[in-house]
Amino acid sequence: MKKIGILLSGRGSNFEAIARNVQAGKIPAEIAIVISNKEGAGGLAIAREMGIKALCIPSKGKEREAFEQELVAALREAQVDLVCLAGFMRVLTSYFIREFQGRILNIHPALLPSFAGVDAQKQALEYGAKFSGCTVHFVDEGVDTGAVVCQAAVPIQDEDTVETLAARILKEEHRIYTEAINLVLGDRIRVEGRRVILKK
Ligand code: GRF
């Protein structure tokens, strides 16, 4: 059974959606560990309630690499095959990325390369885009720059606020993260340059 490690910093709804799909047998893997860099993260409480191993490794006041060494040690101990960032509000250094080369996914609430970085839904709304959406991508050294695994588009309506748009996007996030995890863990894709291609 493949093992997933989740990194998060907040609410944890993407983690919860993944965990529910694992429970429902829609992802043939187990979540071996959930790690938050913030003690108060809602995601940690959800994990504990669901009986999933959850721990806090605070990032505050630590050198980036010292923090990441702790993360790597915990993920290695849990023997994870895939690291899923789910609202993890830290940029990872090349040290961490090398340790899990090609095995780190992130979800971003916009159609990359549009609206990278923070407040992506607000950026899309203020830009006046007519569609936005979400992207699951491999993580590289940049901010939201890695090869795209899955995307879903949603319309932006005239009445939208950041909240209503974020909610419409979030629904799709919960769907495509599972899809992307299954593609990666099932060895069903190959990466050619920036392109993630389905194996025939
Ligand atoms: C999501 O919008 C995700 O795309 C972004 O951070 C948010 C996390 O939400 N990276 P949650 O903690 O999964 O509910």
Short mmCIF file of C-alpha atoms and ligand atoms in Angstrom, two decimals:
data_model
loop_
_atom_site.label_atom_id
_atom_site.label_comp_id
_atom_site.label_asym_id
_atom_site.label_seq_id
_atom_site.Cartn_x
_atom_site.Cartn_y
_atom_site.Cartn_z
CA MET A 1 0.00 0.00 0.00
CA LYS A 2 1.41 3.39 -1.04
CA LYS A 3 1.80 6.01 1.66
CA ILE A 4 0.89 9.69 1.46
CA GLY A 5 2.25 12.46 3.67
CA ILE A 6 0.23 15.68 3.92
CA LEU A 7 1.70 19.09 4.73
CA LEU A 8 -0.72 21.84 5.69
CA SER A 9 -0.95 25.11 7.60
CA GLY A 10 -4.65 25.80 8.03
CA ARG A 11 -8.25 24.70 7.56
CA GLY A 12 -7.42 21.38 5.90
CA SER A 13 -10.43 20.90 3.63
CA ASN A 14 -8.29 19.51 0.81
CA PHE A 15 -6.67 17.10 3.22
CA GLU A 16 -10.10 16.08 4.52
CA ALA A 17 -11.39 15.46 0.98
CA ILE A 18 -8.36 13.28 0.26
CA ALA A 19 -8.79 11.42 3.57
CA ARG A 20 -12.49 10.79 2.90
CA ASN A 21 -11.67 9.43 -0.54
CA VAL A 22 -9.01 7.17 0.98
CA GLN A 23 -11.63 5.92 3.45
CA ALA A 24 -14.11 5.36 0.63
CA GLY A 25 -11.56 3.29 -1.29
CA LYS A 26 -11.28 5.86 -4.07
CA ILE A 27 -7.55 6.30 -3.48
CA PRO A 28 -5.68 3.00 -3.05
CA ALA A 29 -3.22 4.38 -0.50
CA GLU A 30 -3.05 5.37 3.12
CA ILE A 31 -2.34 8.73 4.69
CA ALA A 32 0.66 7.89 6.85
CA ILE A 33 1.14 11.31 8.41
CA VAL A 34 -0.23 14.85 8.48
CA ILE A 35 2.18 17.61 9.45
CA SER A 36 1.32 21.22 10.12
CA ASN A 37 3.75 24.05 10.76
CA LYS A 38 1.01 25.71 12.83
CA GLU A 39 -0.38 24.16 16.01
CA GLY A 40 -3.79 25.79 15.61
CA ALA A 41 -4.36 24.39 12.10
CA GLY A 42 -7.87 23.01 11.65
CA GLY A 43 -6.38 20.24 9.52
CA LEU A 44 -4.54 18.79 12.53
CA ALA A 45 -7.76 18.53 14.51
CA ILE A 46 -9.51 16.82 11.59
CA ALA A 47 -6.65 14.32 11.26
CA ARG A 48 -6.73 13.49 14.96
CA GLU A 49 -10.49 13.03 14.85
CA MET A 50 -10.11 10.68 11.92
CA GLY A 51 -7.41 8.69 13.72
CA ILE A 52 -4.65 9.74 11.34
CA LYS A 53 -1.19 10.38 12.74
CA ALA A 54 -0.81 14.15 12.99
CA LEU A 55 1.95 16.32 14.31
CA CYS A 56 2.99 19.93 14.46
CA ILE A 57 6.50 20.91 13.45
CA PRO A 58 6.65 24.66 14.06
CA SER A 59 8.46 26.66 11.40
CA LYS A 60 8.53 29.88 13.37
CA GLY A 61 11.96 31.10 14.42
CA LYS A 62 13.78 28.30 12.57
CA GLU A 63 16.20 28.49 9.66
CA ARG A 64 14.42 27.20 6.58
CA GLU A 65 16.68 24.19 6.15
CA ALA A 66 16.61 23.25 9.84
CA PHE A 67 12.80 23.25 9.66
CA GLU A 68 12.84 21.20 6.48
CA GLN A 69 15.26 18.68 7.97
CA GLU A 70 12.67 18.00 10.66
CA LEU A 71 9.98 17.63 8.01
CA VAL A 72 12.09 15.24 5.95
CA ALA A 73 12.92 13.13 9.01
CA ALA A 74 9.25 12.78 9.95
CA LEU A 75 8.15 12.01 6.38
CA ARG A 76 10.95 9.46 5.97
CA GLU A 77 10.08 7.80 9.25
CA ALA A 78 6.50 7.50 8.02
CA GLN A 79 7.92 6.05 4.75
CA VAL A 80 5.83 8.22 2.50
CA ASP A 81 5.84 7.68 -1.26
CA LEU A 82 4.14 10.98 -2.09
CA VAL A 83 4.06 14.36 -0.33
CA CYS A 84 0.88 16.40 -0.86
CA LEU A 85 0.91 20.08 0.03
CA ALA A 86 -2.61 21.10 0.99
CA GLY A 87 -2.66 24.73 2.00
CA PHE A 88 0.93 24.58 3.22
CA MET A 89 2.01 28.21 3.44
CA ARG A 90 5.76 27.77 3.12
CA VAL A 91 7.97 27.76 0.05
CA LEU A 92 10.20 24.69 0.06
CA THR A 93 13.94 24.89 -0.62
CA SER A 94 15.84 22.79 -3.12
CA TYR A 95 17.03 20.63 -0.23
CA PHE A 96 13.49 19.39 0.48
CA ILE A 97 12.63 19.12 -3.20
CA ARG A 98 15.70 16.96 -3.90
CA GLU A 99 14.75 14.63 -1.04
CA PHE A 100 11.38 13.90 -2.66
CA GLN A 101 12.23 14.57 -6.30
CA GLY A 102 9.16 14.24 -8.53
CA ARG A 103 7.05 13.10 -5.60
CA ILE A 104 5.63 16.38 -4.28
CA LEU A 105 2.26 17.76 -5.36
CA ASN A 106 0.60 21.08 -4.58
CA ILE A 107 -2.85 22.50 -5.22
CA HIS A 108 -3.30 26.11 -6.25
CA PRO A 109 -6.68 27.91 -6.52
CA ALA A 110 -6.18 29.36 -10.03
CA LEU A 111 -5.41 28.19 -13.54
CA LEU A 112 -1.63 28.44 -13.50
CA PRO A 113 0.38 30.19 -14.77
CA SER A 114 -2.27 32.85 -14.09
CA PHE A 115 -2.53 34.22 -10.58
CA ALA A 116 0.31 32.43 -8.80
CA GLY A 117 1.14 33.26 -5.20
CA VAL A 118 -1.22 34.30 -2.43
CA ASP A 119 -4.86 35.45 -2.75
CA ALA A 120 -5.25 33.80 -6.16
CA GLN A 121 -9.07 34.04 -6.13
CA LYS A 122 -8.91 37.76 -5.33
CA GLN A 123 -6.32 38.27 -8.06
CA ALA A 124 -8.57 36.57 -10.64
CA LEU A 125 -11.63 38.54 -9.58
CA GLU A 126 -9.83 41.90 -9.58
CA TYR A 127 -8.20 41.16 -12.92
CA GLY A 128 -11.64 40.70 -14.43
CA ALA A 129 -11.00 37.18 -15.72
CA LYS A 130 -14.12 35.34 -16.87
CA PHE A 131 -12.79 31.94 -15.83
CA SER A 132 -10.53 30.76 -13.09
CA GLY A 133 -10.12 27.38 -11.48
CA CYS A 134 -7.52 25.24 -9.81
CA THR A 135 -4.33 23.40 -10.62
CA VAL A 136 -2.56 20.41 -9.14
CA HIS A 137 1.11 20.57 -10.06
CA PHE A 138 4.43 19.02 -9.19
CA VAL A 139 6.45 21.19 -6.84
CA ASP A 140 9.75 22.63 -7.98
CA GLU A 141 11.91 25.42 -6.56
CA GLY A 142 9.63 28.22 -7.79
CA VAL A 143 6.34 29.50 -6.42
CA ASP A 144 3.53 27.57 -8.18
CA THR A 145 5.75 26.87 -11.21
CA GLY A 146 6.01 23.07 -11.46
CA ALA A 147 4.59 20.84 -14.21
CA VAL A 148 0.78 20.75 -14.29
CA VAL A 149 -0.89 17.41 -13.51
CA CYS A 150 -4.60 18.36 -13.47
CA GLN A 151 -6.66 21.52 -13.89
CA ALA A 152 -10.35 22.40 -13.64
CA ALA A 153 -11.96 25.64 -14.81
CA VAL A 154 -14.89 27.47 -13.20
CA PRO A 155 -16.73 30.53 -14.52
CA ILE A 156 -16.46 33.87 -12.74
CA GLN A 157 -19.87 35.47 -12.42
CA ASP A 158 -20.71 39.15 -12.17
CA GLU A 159 -22.16 38.68 -8.68
CA ASP A 160 -19.09 36.87 -7.37
CA THR A 161 -17.23 37.92 -4.26
CA VAL A 162 -13.87 36.43 -3.29
CA GLU A 163 -15.79 34.08 -0.98
CA THR A 164 -18.29 32.78 -3.54
CA LEU A 165 -15.57 32.33 -6.15
CA ALA A 166 -13.28 30.58 -3.65
CA ALA A 167 -16.11 28.20 -2.71
CA ARG A 168 -16.81 27.32 -6.37
CA ILE A 169 -13.10 26.68 -6.95
CA LEU A 170 -12.72 24.69 -3.72
CA LYS A 171 -15.31 22.16 -4.84
CA GLU A 172 -13.18 21.45 -7.89
CA GLU A 173 -9.99 21.37 -5.80
CA HIS A 174 -11.44 18.56 -3.74
CA ARG A 175 -12.21 16.60 -6.88
CA ILE A 176 -9.00 17.07 -8.88
CA TYR A 177 -6.54 16.51 -6.03
CA THR A 178 -7.76 12.92 -5.75
CA GLU A 179 -7.55 12.54 -9.51
CA ALA A 180 -3.95 13.79 -9.56
CA ILE A 181 -2.90 11.58 -6.65
CA ASN A 182 -4.28 8.53 -8.43
CA LEU A 183 -2.46 9.44 -11.64
CA VAL A 184 0.86 9.77 -9.81
CA LEU A 185 0.56 6.81 -7.44
CA GLY A 186 -0.84 4.62 -10.21
CA ASP A 187 2.21 5.46 -12.36
CA ARG A 188 -0.13 6.53 -15.13
CA ILE A 189 1.75 9.65 -16.28
CA ARG A 190 5.15 10.62 -17.58
CA VAL A 191 6.72 14.05 -17.58
CA GLU A 192 8.23 15.41 -20.80
CA GLY A 193 9.74 18.81 -20.12
CA ARG A 194 6.85 20.75 -18.64
CA ARG A 195 4.21 18.43 -20.06
CA VAL A 196 2.56 15.75 -17.96
CA ILE A 197 1.34 13.10 -20.38
CA LEU A 198 -0.97 10.16 -19.79
CA LYS A 199 0.72 6.84 -20.47
CA LYS A 200 -1.06 4.84 -23.19
C1 GRF B 1 -6.76 26.04 -0.99
O1 GRF B 1 -7.48 27.03 -1.66
C2 GRF B 1 -5.56 25.62 -1.79
O2 GRF B 1 -5.76 25.66 -3.17
C3 GRF B 1 -4.53 26.62 -1.37
O3 GRF B 1 -4.77 26.85 0.00
C4 GRF B 1 -6.13 26.57 0.30
C5 GRF B 1 -6.14 25.55 1.38
O4 GRF B 1 -7.43 25.25 1.83
N1 GRF B 1 -3.19 26.15 -1.65
P1 GRF B 1 -7.66 24.02 2.78
O5 GRF B 1 -6.76 24.22 3.99
O6 GRF B 1 -7.29 22.77 2.02
O7 GRF B 1 -9.10 24.06 3.15
#
